[in-house]
CSV table of C-alpha atoms in Angstrom, one decimal:
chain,number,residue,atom,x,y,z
A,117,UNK,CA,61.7,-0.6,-23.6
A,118,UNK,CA,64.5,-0.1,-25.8
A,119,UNK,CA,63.7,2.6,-28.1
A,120,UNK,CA,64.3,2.1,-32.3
A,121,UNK,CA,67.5,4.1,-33.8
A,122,UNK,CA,66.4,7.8,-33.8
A,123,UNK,CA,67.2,9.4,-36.9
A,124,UNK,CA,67.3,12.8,-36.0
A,125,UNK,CA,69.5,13.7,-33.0
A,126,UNK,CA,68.7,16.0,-30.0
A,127,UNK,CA,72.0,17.6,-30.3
A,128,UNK,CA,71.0,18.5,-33.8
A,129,UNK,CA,72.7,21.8,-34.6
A,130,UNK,CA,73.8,20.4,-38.5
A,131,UNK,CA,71.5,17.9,-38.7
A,132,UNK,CA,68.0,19.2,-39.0
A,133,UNK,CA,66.4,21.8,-41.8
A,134,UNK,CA,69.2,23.7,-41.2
A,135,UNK,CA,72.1,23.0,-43.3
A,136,UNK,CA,75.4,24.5,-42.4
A,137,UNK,CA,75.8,27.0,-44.7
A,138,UNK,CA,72.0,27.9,-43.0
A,139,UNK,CA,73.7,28.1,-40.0
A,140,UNK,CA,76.6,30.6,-40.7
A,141,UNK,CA,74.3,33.0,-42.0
A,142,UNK,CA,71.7,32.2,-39.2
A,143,UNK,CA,74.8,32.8,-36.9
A,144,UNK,CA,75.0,35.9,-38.6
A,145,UNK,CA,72.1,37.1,-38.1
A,146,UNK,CA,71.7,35.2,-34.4
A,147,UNK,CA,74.5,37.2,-33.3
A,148,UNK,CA,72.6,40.5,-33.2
A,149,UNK,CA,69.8,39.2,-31.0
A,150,UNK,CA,70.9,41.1,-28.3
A,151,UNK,CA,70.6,44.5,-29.8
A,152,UNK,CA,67.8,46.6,-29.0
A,153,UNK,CA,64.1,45.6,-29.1
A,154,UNK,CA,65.1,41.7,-29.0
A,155,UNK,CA,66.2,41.8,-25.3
A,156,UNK,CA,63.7,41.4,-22.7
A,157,UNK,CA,64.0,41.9,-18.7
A,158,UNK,CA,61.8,40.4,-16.5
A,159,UNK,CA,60.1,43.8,-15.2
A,160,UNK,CA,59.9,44.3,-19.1
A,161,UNK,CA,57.8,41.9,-19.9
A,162,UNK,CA,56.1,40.5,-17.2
A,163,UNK,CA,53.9,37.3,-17.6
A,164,UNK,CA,50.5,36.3,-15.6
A,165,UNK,CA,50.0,33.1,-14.3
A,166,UNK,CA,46.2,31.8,-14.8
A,167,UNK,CA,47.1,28.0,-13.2
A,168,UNK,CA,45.0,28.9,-10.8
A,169,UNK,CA,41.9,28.8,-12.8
A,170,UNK,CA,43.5,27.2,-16.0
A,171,UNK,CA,44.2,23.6,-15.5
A,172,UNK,CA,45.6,23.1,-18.8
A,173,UNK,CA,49.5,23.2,-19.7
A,174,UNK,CA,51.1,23.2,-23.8
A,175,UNK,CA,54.4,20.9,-23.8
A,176,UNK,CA,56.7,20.9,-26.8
A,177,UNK,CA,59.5,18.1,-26.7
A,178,UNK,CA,61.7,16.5,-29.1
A,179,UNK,CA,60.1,13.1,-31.0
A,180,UNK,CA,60.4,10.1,-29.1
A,181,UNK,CA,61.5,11.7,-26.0
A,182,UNK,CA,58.6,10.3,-23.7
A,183,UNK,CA,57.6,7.2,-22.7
A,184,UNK,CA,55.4,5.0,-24.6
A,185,UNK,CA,53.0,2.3,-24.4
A,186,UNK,CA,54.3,-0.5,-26.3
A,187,UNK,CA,51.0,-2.0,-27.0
A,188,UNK,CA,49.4,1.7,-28.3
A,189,UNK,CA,51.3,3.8,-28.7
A,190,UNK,CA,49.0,7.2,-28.4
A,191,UNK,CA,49.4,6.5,-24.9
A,192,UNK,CA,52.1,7.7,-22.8
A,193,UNK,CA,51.9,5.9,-19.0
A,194,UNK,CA,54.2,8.6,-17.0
A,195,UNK,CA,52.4,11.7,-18.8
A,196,UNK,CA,48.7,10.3,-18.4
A,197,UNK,CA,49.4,9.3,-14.8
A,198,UNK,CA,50.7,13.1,-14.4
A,199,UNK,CA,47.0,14.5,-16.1
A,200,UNK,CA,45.1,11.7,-14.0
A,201,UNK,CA,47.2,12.6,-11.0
A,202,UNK,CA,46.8,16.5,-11.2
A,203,UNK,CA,43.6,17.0,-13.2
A,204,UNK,CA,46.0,19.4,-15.7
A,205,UNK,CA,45.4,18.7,-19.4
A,206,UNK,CA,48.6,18.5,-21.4
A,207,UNK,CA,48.5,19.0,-25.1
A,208,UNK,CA,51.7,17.1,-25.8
A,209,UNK,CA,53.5,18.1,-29.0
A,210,UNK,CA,56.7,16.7,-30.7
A,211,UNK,CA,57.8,20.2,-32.6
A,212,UNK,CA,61.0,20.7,-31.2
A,213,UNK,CA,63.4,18.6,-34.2
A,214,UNK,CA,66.4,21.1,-34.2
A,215,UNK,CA,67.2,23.6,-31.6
A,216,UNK,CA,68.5,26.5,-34.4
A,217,UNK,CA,64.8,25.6,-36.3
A,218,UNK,CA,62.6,26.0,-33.6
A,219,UNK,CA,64.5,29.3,-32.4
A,220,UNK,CA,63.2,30.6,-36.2
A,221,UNK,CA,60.1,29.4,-34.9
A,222,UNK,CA,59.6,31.9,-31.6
A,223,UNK,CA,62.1,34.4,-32.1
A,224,UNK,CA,59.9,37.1,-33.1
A,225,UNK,CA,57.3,36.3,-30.8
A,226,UNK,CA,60.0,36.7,-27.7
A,227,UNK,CA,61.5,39.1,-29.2
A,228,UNK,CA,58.4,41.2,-28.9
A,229,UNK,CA,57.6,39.8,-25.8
A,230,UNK,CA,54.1,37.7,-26.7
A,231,UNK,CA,53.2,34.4,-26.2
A,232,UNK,CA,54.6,31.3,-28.2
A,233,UNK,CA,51.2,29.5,-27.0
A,234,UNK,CA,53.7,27.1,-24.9
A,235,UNK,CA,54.0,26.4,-21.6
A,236,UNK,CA,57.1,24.1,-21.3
A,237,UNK,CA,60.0,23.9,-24.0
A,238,UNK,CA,62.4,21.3,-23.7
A,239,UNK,CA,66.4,22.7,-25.6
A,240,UNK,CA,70.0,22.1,-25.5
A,241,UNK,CA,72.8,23.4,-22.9
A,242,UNK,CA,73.5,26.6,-25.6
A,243,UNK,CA,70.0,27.2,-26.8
A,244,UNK,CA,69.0,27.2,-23.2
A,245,UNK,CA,71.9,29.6,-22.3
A,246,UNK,CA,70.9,31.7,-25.4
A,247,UNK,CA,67.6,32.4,-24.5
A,248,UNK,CA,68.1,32.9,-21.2
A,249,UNK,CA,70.9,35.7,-21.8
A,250,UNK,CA,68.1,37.0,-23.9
A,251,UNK,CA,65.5,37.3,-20.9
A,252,UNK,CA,63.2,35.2,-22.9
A,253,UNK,CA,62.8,32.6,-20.2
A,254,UNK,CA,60.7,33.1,-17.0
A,255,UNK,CA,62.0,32.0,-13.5
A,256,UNK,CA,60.6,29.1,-11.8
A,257,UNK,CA,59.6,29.2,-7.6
A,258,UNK,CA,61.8,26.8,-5.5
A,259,UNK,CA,58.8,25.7,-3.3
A,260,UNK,CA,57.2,24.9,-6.8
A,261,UNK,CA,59.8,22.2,-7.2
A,262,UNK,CA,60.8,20.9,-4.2
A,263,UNK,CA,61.6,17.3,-6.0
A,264,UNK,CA,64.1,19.1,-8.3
A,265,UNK,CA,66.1,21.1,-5.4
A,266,UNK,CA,66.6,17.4,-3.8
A,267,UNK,CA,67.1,14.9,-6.3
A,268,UNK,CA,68.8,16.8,-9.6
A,269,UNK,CA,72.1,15.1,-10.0
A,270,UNK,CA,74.9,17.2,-8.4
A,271,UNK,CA,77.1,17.3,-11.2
A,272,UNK,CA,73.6,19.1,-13.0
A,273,UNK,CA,73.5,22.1,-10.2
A,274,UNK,CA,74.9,25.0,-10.5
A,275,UNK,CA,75.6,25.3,-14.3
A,276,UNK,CA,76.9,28.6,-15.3
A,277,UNK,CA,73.8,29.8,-17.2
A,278,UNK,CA,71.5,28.8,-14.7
A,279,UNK,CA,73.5,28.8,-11.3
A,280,UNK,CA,70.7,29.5,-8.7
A,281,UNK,CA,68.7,26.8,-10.7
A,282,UNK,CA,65.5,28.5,-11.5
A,283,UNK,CA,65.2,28.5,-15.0
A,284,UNK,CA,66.2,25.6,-16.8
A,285,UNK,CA,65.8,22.3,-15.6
A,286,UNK,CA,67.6,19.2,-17.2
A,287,UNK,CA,64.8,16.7,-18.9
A,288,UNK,CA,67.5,14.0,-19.8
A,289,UNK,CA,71.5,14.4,-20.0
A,290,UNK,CA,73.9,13.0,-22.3
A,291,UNK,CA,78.1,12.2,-22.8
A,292,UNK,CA,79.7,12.8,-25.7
A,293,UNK,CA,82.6,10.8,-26.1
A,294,UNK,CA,84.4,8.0,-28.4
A,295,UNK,CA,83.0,4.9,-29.5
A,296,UNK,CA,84.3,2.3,-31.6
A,297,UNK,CA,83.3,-1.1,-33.3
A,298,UNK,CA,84.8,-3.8,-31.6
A,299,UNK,CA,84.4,-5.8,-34.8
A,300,UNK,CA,86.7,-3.9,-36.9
A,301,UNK,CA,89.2,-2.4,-34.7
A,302,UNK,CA,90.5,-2.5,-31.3
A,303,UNK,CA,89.6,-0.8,-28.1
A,304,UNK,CA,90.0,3.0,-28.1
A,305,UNK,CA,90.5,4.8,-24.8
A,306,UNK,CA,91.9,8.4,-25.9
A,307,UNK,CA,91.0,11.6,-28.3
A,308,UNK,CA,94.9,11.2,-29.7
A,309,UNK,CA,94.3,7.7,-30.5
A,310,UNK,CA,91.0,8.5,-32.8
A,311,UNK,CA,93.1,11.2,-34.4
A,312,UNK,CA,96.4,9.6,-34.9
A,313,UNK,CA,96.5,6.1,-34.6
A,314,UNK,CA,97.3,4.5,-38.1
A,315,UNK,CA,95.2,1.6,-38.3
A,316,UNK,CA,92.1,4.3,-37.9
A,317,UNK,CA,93.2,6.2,-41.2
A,318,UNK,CA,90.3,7.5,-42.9
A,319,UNK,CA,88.0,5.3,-40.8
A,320,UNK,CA,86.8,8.2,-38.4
A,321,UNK,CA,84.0,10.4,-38.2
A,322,UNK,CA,84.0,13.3,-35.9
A,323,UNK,CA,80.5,15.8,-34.7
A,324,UNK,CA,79.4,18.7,-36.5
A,325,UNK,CA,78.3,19.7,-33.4
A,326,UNK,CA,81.1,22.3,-32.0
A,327,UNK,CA,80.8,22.1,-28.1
A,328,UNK,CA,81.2,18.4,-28.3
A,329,UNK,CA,83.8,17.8,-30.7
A,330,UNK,CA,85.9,21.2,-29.2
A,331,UNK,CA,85.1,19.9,-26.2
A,332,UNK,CA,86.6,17.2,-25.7
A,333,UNK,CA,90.0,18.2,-28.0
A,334,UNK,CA,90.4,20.8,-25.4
A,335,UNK,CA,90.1,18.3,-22.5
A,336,UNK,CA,92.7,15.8,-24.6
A,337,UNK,CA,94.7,19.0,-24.9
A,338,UNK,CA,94.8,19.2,-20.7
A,339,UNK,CA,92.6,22.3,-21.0
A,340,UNK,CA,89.3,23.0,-19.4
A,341,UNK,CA,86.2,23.0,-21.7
A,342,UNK,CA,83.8,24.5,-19.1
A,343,UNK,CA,86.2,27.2,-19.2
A,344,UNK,CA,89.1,27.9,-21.3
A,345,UNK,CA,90.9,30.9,-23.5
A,346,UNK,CA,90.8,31.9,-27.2
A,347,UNK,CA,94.5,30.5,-27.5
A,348,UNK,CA,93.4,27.2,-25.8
A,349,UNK,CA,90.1,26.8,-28.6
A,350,UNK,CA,92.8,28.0,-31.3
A,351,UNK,CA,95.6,25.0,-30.1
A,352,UNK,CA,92.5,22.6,-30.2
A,353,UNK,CA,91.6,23.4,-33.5
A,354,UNK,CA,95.3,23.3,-35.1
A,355,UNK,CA,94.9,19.7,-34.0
A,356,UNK,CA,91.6,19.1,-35.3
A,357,UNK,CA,92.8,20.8,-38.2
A,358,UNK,CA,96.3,18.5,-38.9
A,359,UNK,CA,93.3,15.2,-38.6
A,360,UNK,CA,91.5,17.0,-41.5
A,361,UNK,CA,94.2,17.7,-43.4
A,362,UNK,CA,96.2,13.9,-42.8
A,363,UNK,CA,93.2,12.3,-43.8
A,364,UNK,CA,92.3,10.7,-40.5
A,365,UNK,CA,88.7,11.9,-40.1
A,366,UNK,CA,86.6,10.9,-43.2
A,367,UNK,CA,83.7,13.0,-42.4
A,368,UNK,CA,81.6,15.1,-39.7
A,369,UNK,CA,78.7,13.8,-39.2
A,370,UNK,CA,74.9,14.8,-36.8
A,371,UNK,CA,74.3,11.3,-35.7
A,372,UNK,CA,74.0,9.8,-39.2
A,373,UNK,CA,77.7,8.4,-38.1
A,374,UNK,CA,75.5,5.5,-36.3
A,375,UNK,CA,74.7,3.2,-39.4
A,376,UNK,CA,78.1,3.3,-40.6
A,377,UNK,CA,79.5,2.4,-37.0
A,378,UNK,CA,77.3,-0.3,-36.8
A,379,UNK,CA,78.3,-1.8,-40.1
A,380,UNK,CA,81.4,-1.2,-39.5
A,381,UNK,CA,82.5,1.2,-42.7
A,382,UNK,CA,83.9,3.4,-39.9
A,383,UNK,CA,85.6,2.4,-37.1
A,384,UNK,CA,85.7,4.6,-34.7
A,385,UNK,CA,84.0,8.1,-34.0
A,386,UNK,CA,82.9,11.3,-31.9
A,387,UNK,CA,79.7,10.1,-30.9
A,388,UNK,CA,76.4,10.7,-28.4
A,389,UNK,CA,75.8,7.9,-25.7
A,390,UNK,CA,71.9,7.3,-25.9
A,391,UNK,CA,73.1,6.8,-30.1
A,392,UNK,CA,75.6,4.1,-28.7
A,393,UNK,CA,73.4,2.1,-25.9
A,394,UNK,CA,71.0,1.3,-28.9
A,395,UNK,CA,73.5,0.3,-31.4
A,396,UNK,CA,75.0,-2.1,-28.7
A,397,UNK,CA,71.9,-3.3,-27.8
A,398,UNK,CA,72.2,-5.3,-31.6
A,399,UNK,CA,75.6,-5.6,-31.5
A,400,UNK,CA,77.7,-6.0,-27.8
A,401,UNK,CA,81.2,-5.0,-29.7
A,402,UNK,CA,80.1,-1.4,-30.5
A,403,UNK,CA,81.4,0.6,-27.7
A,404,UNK,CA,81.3,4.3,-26.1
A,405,UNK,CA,84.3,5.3,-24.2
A,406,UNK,CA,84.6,8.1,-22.1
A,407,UNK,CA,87.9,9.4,-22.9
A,408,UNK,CA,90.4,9.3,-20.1
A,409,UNK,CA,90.7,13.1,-20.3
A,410,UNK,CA,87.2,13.2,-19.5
A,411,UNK,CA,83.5,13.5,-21.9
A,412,UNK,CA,81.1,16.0,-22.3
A,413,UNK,CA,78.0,16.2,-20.8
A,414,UNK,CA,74.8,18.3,-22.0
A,415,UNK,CA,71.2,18.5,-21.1
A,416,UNK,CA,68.3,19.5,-22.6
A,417,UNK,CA,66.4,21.1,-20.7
A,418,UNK,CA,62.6,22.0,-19.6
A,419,UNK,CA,61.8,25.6,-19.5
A,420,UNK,CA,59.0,28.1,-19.2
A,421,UNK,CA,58.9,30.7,-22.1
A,422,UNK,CA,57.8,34.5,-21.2
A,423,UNK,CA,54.0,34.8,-21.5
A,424,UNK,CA,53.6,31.4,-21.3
A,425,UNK,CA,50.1,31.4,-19.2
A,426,UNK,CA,50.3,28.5,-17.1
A,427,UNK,CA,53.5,28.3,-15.1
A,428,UNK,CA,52.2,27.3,-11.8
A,429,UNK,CA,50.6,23.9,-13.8
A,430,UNK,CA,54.3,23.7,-15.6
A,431,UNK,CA,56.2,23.8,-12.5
A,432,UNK,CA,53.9,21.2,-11.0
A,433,UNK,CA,54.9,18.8,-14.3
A,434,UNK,CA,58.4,19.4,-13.6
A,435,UNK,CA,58.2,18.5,-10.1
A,436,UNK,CA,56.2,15.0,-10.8
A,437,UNK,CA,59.1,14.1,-13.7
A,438,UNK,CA,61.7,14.5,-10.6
A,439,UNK,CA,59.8,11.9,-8.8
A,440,UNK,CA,62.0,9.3,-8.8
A,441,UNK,CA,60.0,6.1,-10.1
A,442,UNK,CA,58.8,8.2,-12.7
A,443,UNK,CA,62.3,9.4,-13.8
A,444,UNK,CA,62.8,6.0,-14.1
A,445,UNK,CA,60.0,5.1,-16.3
A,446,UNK,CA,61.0,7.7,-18.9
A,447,UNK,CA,64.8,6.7,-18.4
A,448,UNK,CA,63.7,2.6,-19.5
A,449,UNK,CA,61.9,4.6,-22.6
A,450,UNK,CA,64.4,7.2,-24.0
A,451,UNK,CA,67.8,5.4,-22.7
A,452,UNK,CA,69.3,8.8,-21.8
A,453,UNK,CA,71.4,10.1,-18.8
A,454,UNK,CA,68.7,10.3,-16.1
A,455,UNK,CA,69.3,13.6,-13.8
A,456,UNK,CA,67.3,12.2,-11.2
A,457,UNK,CA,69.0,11.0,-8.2
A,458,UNK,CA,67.2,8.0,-6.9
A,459,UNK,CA,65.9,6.9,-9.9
A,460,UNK,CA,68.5,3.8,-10.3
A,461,UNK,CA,66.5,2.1,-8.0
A,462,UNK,CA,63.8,2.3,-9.0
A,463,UNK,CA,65.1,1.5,-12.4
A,464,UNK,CA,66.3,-1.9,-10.8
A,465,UNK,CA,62.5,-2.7,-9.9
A,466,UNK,CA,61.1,-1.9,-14.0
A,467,UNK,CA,64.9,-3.1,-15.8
A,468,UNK,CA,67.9,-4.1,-13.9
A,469,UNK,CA,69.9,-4.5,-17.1
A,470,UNK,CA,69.1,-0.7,-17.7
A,471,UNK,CA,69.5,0.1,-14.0
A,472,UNK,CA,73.5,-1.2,-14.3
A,473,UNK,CA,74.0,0.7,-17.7
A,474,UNK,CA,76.5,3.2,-16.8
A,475,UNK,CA,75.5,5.5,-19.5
A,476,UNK,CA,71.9,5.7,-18.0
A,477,UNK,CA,73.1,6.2,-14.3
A,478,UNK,CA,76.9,7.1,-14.9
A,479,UNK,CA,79.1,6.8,-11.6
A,480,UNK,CA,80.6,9.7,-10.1
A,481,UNK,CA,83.6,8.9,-11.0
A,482,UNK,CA,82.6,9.2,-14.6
A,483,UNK,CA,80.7,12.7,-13.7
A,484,UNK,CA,83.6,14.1,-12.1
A,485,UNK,CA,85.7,14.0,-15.3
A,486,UNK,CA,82.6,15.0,-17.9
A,487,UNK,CA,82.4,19.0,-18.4
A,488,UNK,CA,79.5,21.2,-19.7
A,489,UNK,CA,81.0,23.1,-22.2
A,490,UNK,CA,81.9,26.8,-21.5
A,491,UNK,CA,78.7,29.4,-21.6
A,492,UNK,CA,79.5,31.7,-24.7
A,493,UNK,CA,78.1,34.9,-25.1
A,494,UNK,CA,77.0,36.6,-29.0
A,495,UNK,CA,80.4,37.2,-29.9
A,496,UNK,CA,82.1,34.1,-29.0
A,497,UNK,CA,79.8,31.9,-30.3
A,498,UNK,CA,79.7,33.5,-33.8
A,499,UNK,CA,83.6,33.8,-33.7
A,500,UNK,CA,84.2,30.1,-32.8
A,501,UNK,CA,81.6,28.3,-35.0
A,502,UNK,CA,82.7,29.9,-38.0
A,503,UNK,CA,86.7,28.8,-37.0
A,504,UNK,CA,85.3,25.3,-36.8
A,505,UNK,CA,83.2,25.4,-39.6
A,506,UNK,CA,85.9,26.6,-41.6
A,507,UNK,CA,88.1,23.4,-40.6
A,508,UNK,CA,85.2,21.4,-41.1
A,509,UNK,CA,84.6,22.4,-44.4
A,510,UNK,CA,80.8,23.3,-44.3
């Protein structure tokens, strides 16, 4: 099932309640979670596990990020087959809208080391790697999830916030790369292009989301963004900057960029993939191009808060989503990079239309040259999103 435009992204970092003057003085104040009090460890604040006698689980996801029943839509066919299947109640909620809004949600519970009355959250890359570096997250057992240790996608192991793969575990992935409308301009395939090709004057958005839009100016720039210097951010944004400035980005945009690429009053854009499978789905010219120096990828990702109650029951849901039939039954749904090797074939049994969409199942040759954007600790990340936000004008 092909899934109606979203209009909220799950890369929403601008794009939620949070404006972005909210979020340089939530930065602000952001950047001092790691003093004292705010920190956990995990002797610190040690969490019991009542699975054993409690077979109930709390989930909180982002809307429209599970599967669906076409014909009634209070039911969800993977997640009821998981409660039938395992006799664990889920209470399913759709709270998660903005990853900087529902920090403000559970920061002071965390902070204090007390339960946020949920088992599993579901966040992006940097949230993830926030919290973690926080000790807000509890470790998951290997032999829990035997499903994830074979089939996550390799390019998914190994991250550098999570490198023993314990903690966070990637729900659905996504590229961020160029797209354009084939109706209004032609074919795109670099980061230069967007920025300096003529004909795309003032006909370009770009993401307010840093890691993606940084991202991938570092990778046009022949750096790495997984892991790069100051200087190297600094020459990236002098380039970003000189676009601003020319007039050859319009706008920065959350995914409200997809209407206007659609319709064609923008040409060509920094954009998500899942955004840009739907759009082509009602019209085949609108197109998302990994750039030839390479796209970024991010996850959000499924992971067990301290105090949350029920870990054994979680770690049993994460095990069944890694399943590869059921991966693929939520990949038909939410048209997201599935991390589940496996799952492409069984995708070809539900969808093979879906099951040949290379932004569903990318290649490896596509994987190779995507990058997770570099792990930043407090002081980075407040002194690079204000740089950008400065050149972004928010």
């Amino acid at each position: 099932m092909r899934t109606p435009f979203r209009p909220l992204s799950r890369r929403g970092l601008l794009t939620g309640t949070l404006g972005s003057a909210a979020l340089l003085a939530a930065g602000g104040s952001l950047a001092g979670c790691g003093t004292k009090g705010a920190q956990q460890t995990e002797a610190g604040c040690v969490s019991e596990d009542l699975s054993g006698t409690e077979k109930k689980l709390a989930f909180s996801n982002w809307p429209q990020y599970m599967d669906v029943d076409e014909a009634d839509e209070s039911k969800r066919p993977s997640l009821d087959e998981f409660i039938a299947k395992s006799g664990i109640q889920v209470t399913y909620t759709e709270d998660i809208n903005d990853n900087n809004e529902f920090f403000g949600k559970v920061q002071n519970q965390l902070a204090a080391c007390q339960s946020t009355d949920r088992d599993i959250i579901v966040l992006t890359d940097w949230m993830a790697a926030r919290m973690i570096r926080l000790g807000w997250i509890q470790k998951l057992d290997p032999a829990k999830i035997p499903n994830v240790q074979a089939n996550l996608l390799p390019s998914l192991v190994s991250r550098s916030f999570d490198t023993e793969n314990r903690i966070s575990i990637p729900w659905q992935s996504g590229l961020a790369g160029l797209a354009y409308n084939g109706s209004v301009t032609k074919e795109l395939r670099t980061v230069d292009e967007l920025l300096t090709r003529p004909d795309l004057k003032g006909k370009v958005t770009a993401l307010s989301e840093m890691r993606d839009t940084m991202g991938l100016l570092l990778g046009a720039n022949g750096h790495d963004p997984s892991n790069f210097t100051s200087a190297q951010f600094d020459d990236a944004l002098t380039k970003l900057k000189k676009a601003v400035d020319s007039g050859q980005i319009r706008k920065f945009t959350g995914n409200d960029y997809a209407p206007d690429l659609a319709k064609g009053d923008i040409a060509a854009c920094i954009g998500w993939s899942g955004d840009v499978i739907q759009l082509a789905g009602d019209n085949p010219k609108v197109q998302f191009v990994a750039p030839d120096s390479g796209a970024m990828l991010f996850s959000d990702n499924m992971m067990v808060p301290n105090k949350a109650a029920h870990k054994g029951n979680a770690e049993a849901l994460i095990n069944y989503y890694y399943e590869p039939a059921v991966a693929a039954k939520l990949a038909a749904y939410v048209n997201y990079i599935c991390p589940v090797k496996g799952a492409q074939a069984e995708m070809e049994k539900i969808d093979p239309e879906l099951a040949a969409n290379p932004l569903i199942f990318p290649d490896q040759a596509l994987l190779s040259k995507s990058k997770v954007f570099m792990t930043l600790d407090e002081k980075q990340e407040k002194e690079y999103e204000g740089k950008f936000q400065q050149v972004i004008g928010a």
